[in-house]
PDB file of C-alpha atoms in Angstrom:
ATOM      1  CA  MET O  86       0.000   0.000   0.000  1.00 54.00           C
ATOM      2  CA  LYS O  87       2.819   2.404   0.875  1.00 55.00           C
ATOM      3  CA  LEU O  88       4.440   1.757  -2.484  1.00 60.00           C
ATOM      4  CA  ILE O  89       1.310   2.929  -4.296  1.00 66.00           C
ATOM      5  CA  ILE O  90       0.705   6.067  -2.179  1.00 70.00           C
ATOM      6  CA  PHE O  91       4.222   7.472  -2.672  1.00 64.00           C
ATOM      7  CA  PRO O  92       4.061   7.653  -6.513  1.00 68.00           C
ATOM      8  CA  ILE O  93       0.547   9.128  -6.390  1.00 69.00           C
ATOM      9  CA  VAL O  94       1.647  11.897  -4.008  1.00 66.00           C
ATOM     10  CA  PHE O  95       4.710  12.587  -6.159  1.00 65.00           C
ATOM     11  CA  ILE O  96       2.581  12.874  -9.310  1.00 66.00           C
ATOM     12  CA  LEU O  97       0.101  15.245  -7.615  1.00 62.00           C
ATOM     13  CA  ILE O  98       2.906  17.525  -6.397  1.00 66.00           C
ATOM     14  CA  SER O  99       4.479  17.546  -9.876  1.00 62.00           C
ATOM     15  CA  LEU O 100       1.163  18.485 -11.494  1.00 57.00           C
ATOM     16  CA  GLY O 101       0.654  21.313  -9.005  1.00 56.00           C
ATOM     17  CA  ALA O 102       4.051  22.838  -9.820  1.00 55.00           C
ATOM     18  CA  ALA O 103       3.447  22.520 -13.567  1.00 56.00           C
ATOM     19  CA  ASP O 104       0.493  24.946 -13.384  1.00 63.00           C
ATOM     20  CA  LEU O 105       2.777  27.985 -13.036  1.00 68.00           C
ATOM     21  CA  PRO O 106       3.117  29.985 -16.258  1.00 72.00           C
ATOM     22  CA  VAL O 107       6.408  30.216 -18.118  1.00 71.00           C
ATOM     23  CA  SER O 108       6.496  33.986 -17.494  1.00 74.00           C
ATOM     24  CA  TYR O 109       6.801  33.277 -13.759  1.00 69.00           C
ATOM     25  CA  TYR O 110      10.028  31.345 -14.244  1.00 67.00           C
ATOM     26  CA  GLN O 111      11.374  33.971 -16.673  1.00 71.00           C
ATOM     27  CA  ALA O 112      10.682  36.754 -14.183  1.00 71.00           C
ATOM     28  CA  MET O 113      12.319  34.847 -11.348  1.00 68.00           C
ATOM     29  CA  SER O 114      15.485  34.216 -13.355  1.00 69.00           C
ATOM     30  CA  ASN O 115      15.734  37.869 -14.516  1.00 69.00           C
ATOM     31  CA  MET O 116      15.435  39.410 -11.041  1.00 73.00           C
ATOM     32  CA  ASN O 117      18.198  41.782 -10.019  1.00 80.00           C
ATOM     33  CA  PRO O 118      18.832  41.559  -6.283  1.00 86.00           C
ATOM     34  CA  VAL O 119      18.652  44.869  -4.392  1.00 91.00           C
ATOM     35  CA  TYR O 120      19.449  45.638  -0.754  1.00 93.00           C
ATOM     36  CA  THR O 121      19.064  49.206   0.555  1.00 94.00           C
ATOM     37  CA  LEU O 122      19.306  50.652   4.058  1.00 94.00           C
ATOM     38  CA  CYS O 123      18.648  54.322   4.843  1.00 95.00           C
ATOM     39  CA  VAL O 124      18.897  55.825   8.342  1.00 94.00           C
ATOM     40  CA  LYS O 125      18.128  59.469   9.182  1.00 93.00           C
ATOM     41  CA  ASN O 126      18.600  61.312  12.465  1.00 91.00           C
ATOM     42  CA  TYR O 127      16.906  64.690  12.117  1.00 86.00           C
ATOM     43  CA  ASP O 128      18.145  65.904  15.520  1.00 82.00           C
ATOM     44  CA  ALA O 129      21.770  65.338  14.477  1.00 85.00           C
ATOM     45  CA  GLY O 130      21.198  66.577  10.914  1.00 88.00           C
ATOM     46  CA  ALA O 131      22.724  63.414   9.436  1.00 92.00           C
ATOM     47  CA  SER O 132      21.704  60.520   7.217  1.00 94.00           C
ATOM     48  CA  VAL O 133      23.394  57.495   5.682  1.00 95.00           C
ATOM     49  CA  THR O 134      22.365  55.283   2.763  1.00 96.00           C
ATOM     50  CA  GLU O 135      23.864  51.868   2.053  1.00 96.00           C
ATOM     51  CA  SER O 136      22.788  50.223  -1.211  1.00 96.00           C
ATOM     52  CA  TYR O 137      23.830  47.080  -3.075  1.00 95.00           C
ATOM     53  CA  THR O 138      22.456  46.153  -6.516  1.00 93.00           C
ATOM     54  CA  ASP O 139      23.070  43.479  -9.152  1.00 88.00           C
ATOM     55  CA  PHE O 140      25.146  41.449  -6.715  1.00 89.00           C
ATOM     56  CA  GLU O 141      26.113  37.807  -7.024  1.00 87.00           C
ATOM     57  CA  HIS O 142      27.459  37.592  -3.479  1.00 90.00           C
ATOM     58  CA  LEU O 143      26.812  39.843  -0.468  1.00 92.00           C
ATOM     59  CA  ASP O 144      28.315  39.302   2.958  1.00 94.00           C
ATOM     60  CA  LYS O 145      27.837  42.372   5.132  1.00 94.00           C
ATOM     61  CA  GLU O 146      27.641  43.550   8.683  1.00 96.00           C
ATOM     62  CA  THR O 147      26.251  47.003   9.450  1.00 95.00           C
ATOM     63  CA  GLU O 148      25.971  48.556  12.896  1.00 96.00           C
ATOM     64  CA  VAL O 149      23.986  51.786  13.289  1.00 94.00           C
ATOM     65  CA  ILE O 150      23.892  53.815  16.503  1.00 93.00           C
ATOM     66  CA  SER O 151      21.479  56.748  16.432  1.00 90.00           C
ATOM     67  CA  ARG O 152      21.047  58.939  19.501  1.00 87.00           C
ATOM     68  CA  SER O 153      18.869  61.965  20.103  1.00 82.00           C
ATOM     69  CA  LEU O 154      19.620  63.196  23.593  1.00 72.00           C
ATOM     70  CA  ASN O 155      18.096  66.536  24.482  1.00 65.00           C
ATOM     71  CA  THR O 156      18.354  66.937  28.227  1.00 59.00           C
ATOM     72  CA  SER O 157      16.400  70.195  28.347  1.00 61.00           C
ATOM     73  CA  ASP O 158      12.966  70.251  30.024  1.00 62.00           C
ATOM     74  CA  ASN O 159      11.985  73.403  28.110  1.00 63.00           C
ATOM     75  CA  GLU O 160       9.536  72.595  25.257  1.00 61.00           C
ATOM     76  CA  ASN O 161      10.656  75.676  23.285  1.00 60.00           C
ATOM     77  CA  ASP O 162      14.297  74.558  23.358  1.00 59.00           C
ATOM     78  CA  ASN O 163      15.202  73.117  19.944  1.00 57.00           C
ATOM     79  CA  CYS O 164      18.680  72.234  21.149  1.00 59.00           C
ATOM     80  CA  ALA O 165      20.105  69.081  19.624  1.00 50.00           C
ATOM     81  CA  GLY O 166      21.824  68.142  22.862  1.00 63.00           C
ATOM     82  CA  ASN O 167      24.164  65.272  22.121  1.00 74.00           C
ATOM     83  CA  ALA O 168      22.454  63.930  18.984  1.00 83.00           C
ATOM     84  CA  THR O 169      24.696  61.601  16.961  1.00 87.00           C
ATOM     85  CA  LEU O 170      24.570  59.117  14.121  1.00 91.00           C
ATOM     86  CA  GLU O 171      27.323  56.498  13.993  1.00 93.00           C
ATOM     87  CA  VAL O 172      27.600  53.818  11.300  1.00 95.00           C
ATOM     88  CA  HIS O 173      30.071  50.956  11.047  1.00 96.00           C
ATOM     89  CA  ILE O 174      29.992  49.032   7.746  1.00 95.00           C
ATOM     90  CA  ASN O 175      31.922  45.884   6.850  1.00 96.00           C
ATOM     91  CA  ALA O 176      30.922  44.390   3.500  1.00 94.00           C
ATOM     92  CA  ASN O 177      32.244  41.942   0.909  1.00 95.00           C
ATOM     93  CA  VAL O 178      30.236  42.206  -2.288  1.00 93.00           C
ATOM     94  CA  VAL O 179      30.487  40.978  -5.854  1.00 93.00           C
ATOM     95  CA  GLY O 180      28.296  43.520  -7.610  1.00 92.00           C
ATOM     96  CA  LYS O 181      27.526  47.221  -7.284  1.00 94.00           C
ATOM     97  CA  ALA O 182      27.829  49.029  -3.940  1.00 95.00           C
ATOM     98  CA  HIS O 183      26.969  52.610  -3.007  1.00 96.00           C
ATOM     99  CA  VAL O 184      27.440  54.223   0.403  1.00 95.00           C
ATOM    100  CA  ALA O 185      26.406  57.847   0.938  1.00 96.00           C
ATOM    101  CA  TRP O 186      26.645  60.104   3.965  1.00 94.00           C
ATOM    102  CA  GLN O 187      24.933  63.457   4.245  1.00 93.00           C
ATOM    103  CA  SER O 188      25.122  65.886   7.133  1.00 88.00           C
ATOM    104  CA  ARG O 189      24.130  69.485   7.625  1.00 83.00           C
ATOM    105  CA  ASP O 190      24.424  72.150  10.261  1.00 76.00           C
ATOM    106  CA  ILE O 191      21.064  72.186  11.988  1.00 71.00           C
ATOM    107  CA  PHE O 192      21.832  75.562  13.580  1.00 65.00           C
ATOM    108  CA  ALA O 193      23.033  77.452  10.501  1.00 64.00           C
ATOM    109  CA  GLY O 194      23.564  81.150  11.126  1.00 61.00           C
ATOM    110  CA  GLN O 195      24.064  80.698  14.834  1.00 58.00           C
ATOM    111  CA  SER O 196      27.519  81.463  16.176  1.00 55.00           C
ATOM    112  CA  GLY O 197      29.049  79.651  19.090  1.00 51.00           C
ATOM    113  CA  PRO O 198      27.779  76.516  20.727  1.00 52.00           C
ATOM    114  CA  PRO O 199      24.119  75.829  19.848  1.00 53.00           C
ATOM    115  CA  CYS O 200      23.110  74.939  23.420  1.00 53.00           C
ATOM    116  CA  ARG O 201      24.131  75.105  27.003  1.00 48.00           C
ATOM    117  CA  LEU O 202      23.641  71.964  29.018  1.00 43.00           C
TER     118      LEU O 202
END
């Protein structure tokens, strides 16, 4: 009895997989892998983007530390305090890699330290 059930189950599974259209397999084989990470810290005025495309092999380790520490109790105080964005990236990739960092002065036009803690 077991010998008869096994081939029947195998045939049913094969027929179920055969119902997929050819375009499905073409689309799956033409996919370009993409991995993108974007982190923004508005209090620090910094952002980082890490992107990998069209890669055959990707082995990466990314550590992101984002802090927004405003120790002021005053609601009208827009002081950034000790806001930081730290990123540590270690990657081995066969393909295209793009890493971008953007930062800006969040207190433009202000002279001296932006806050007093």
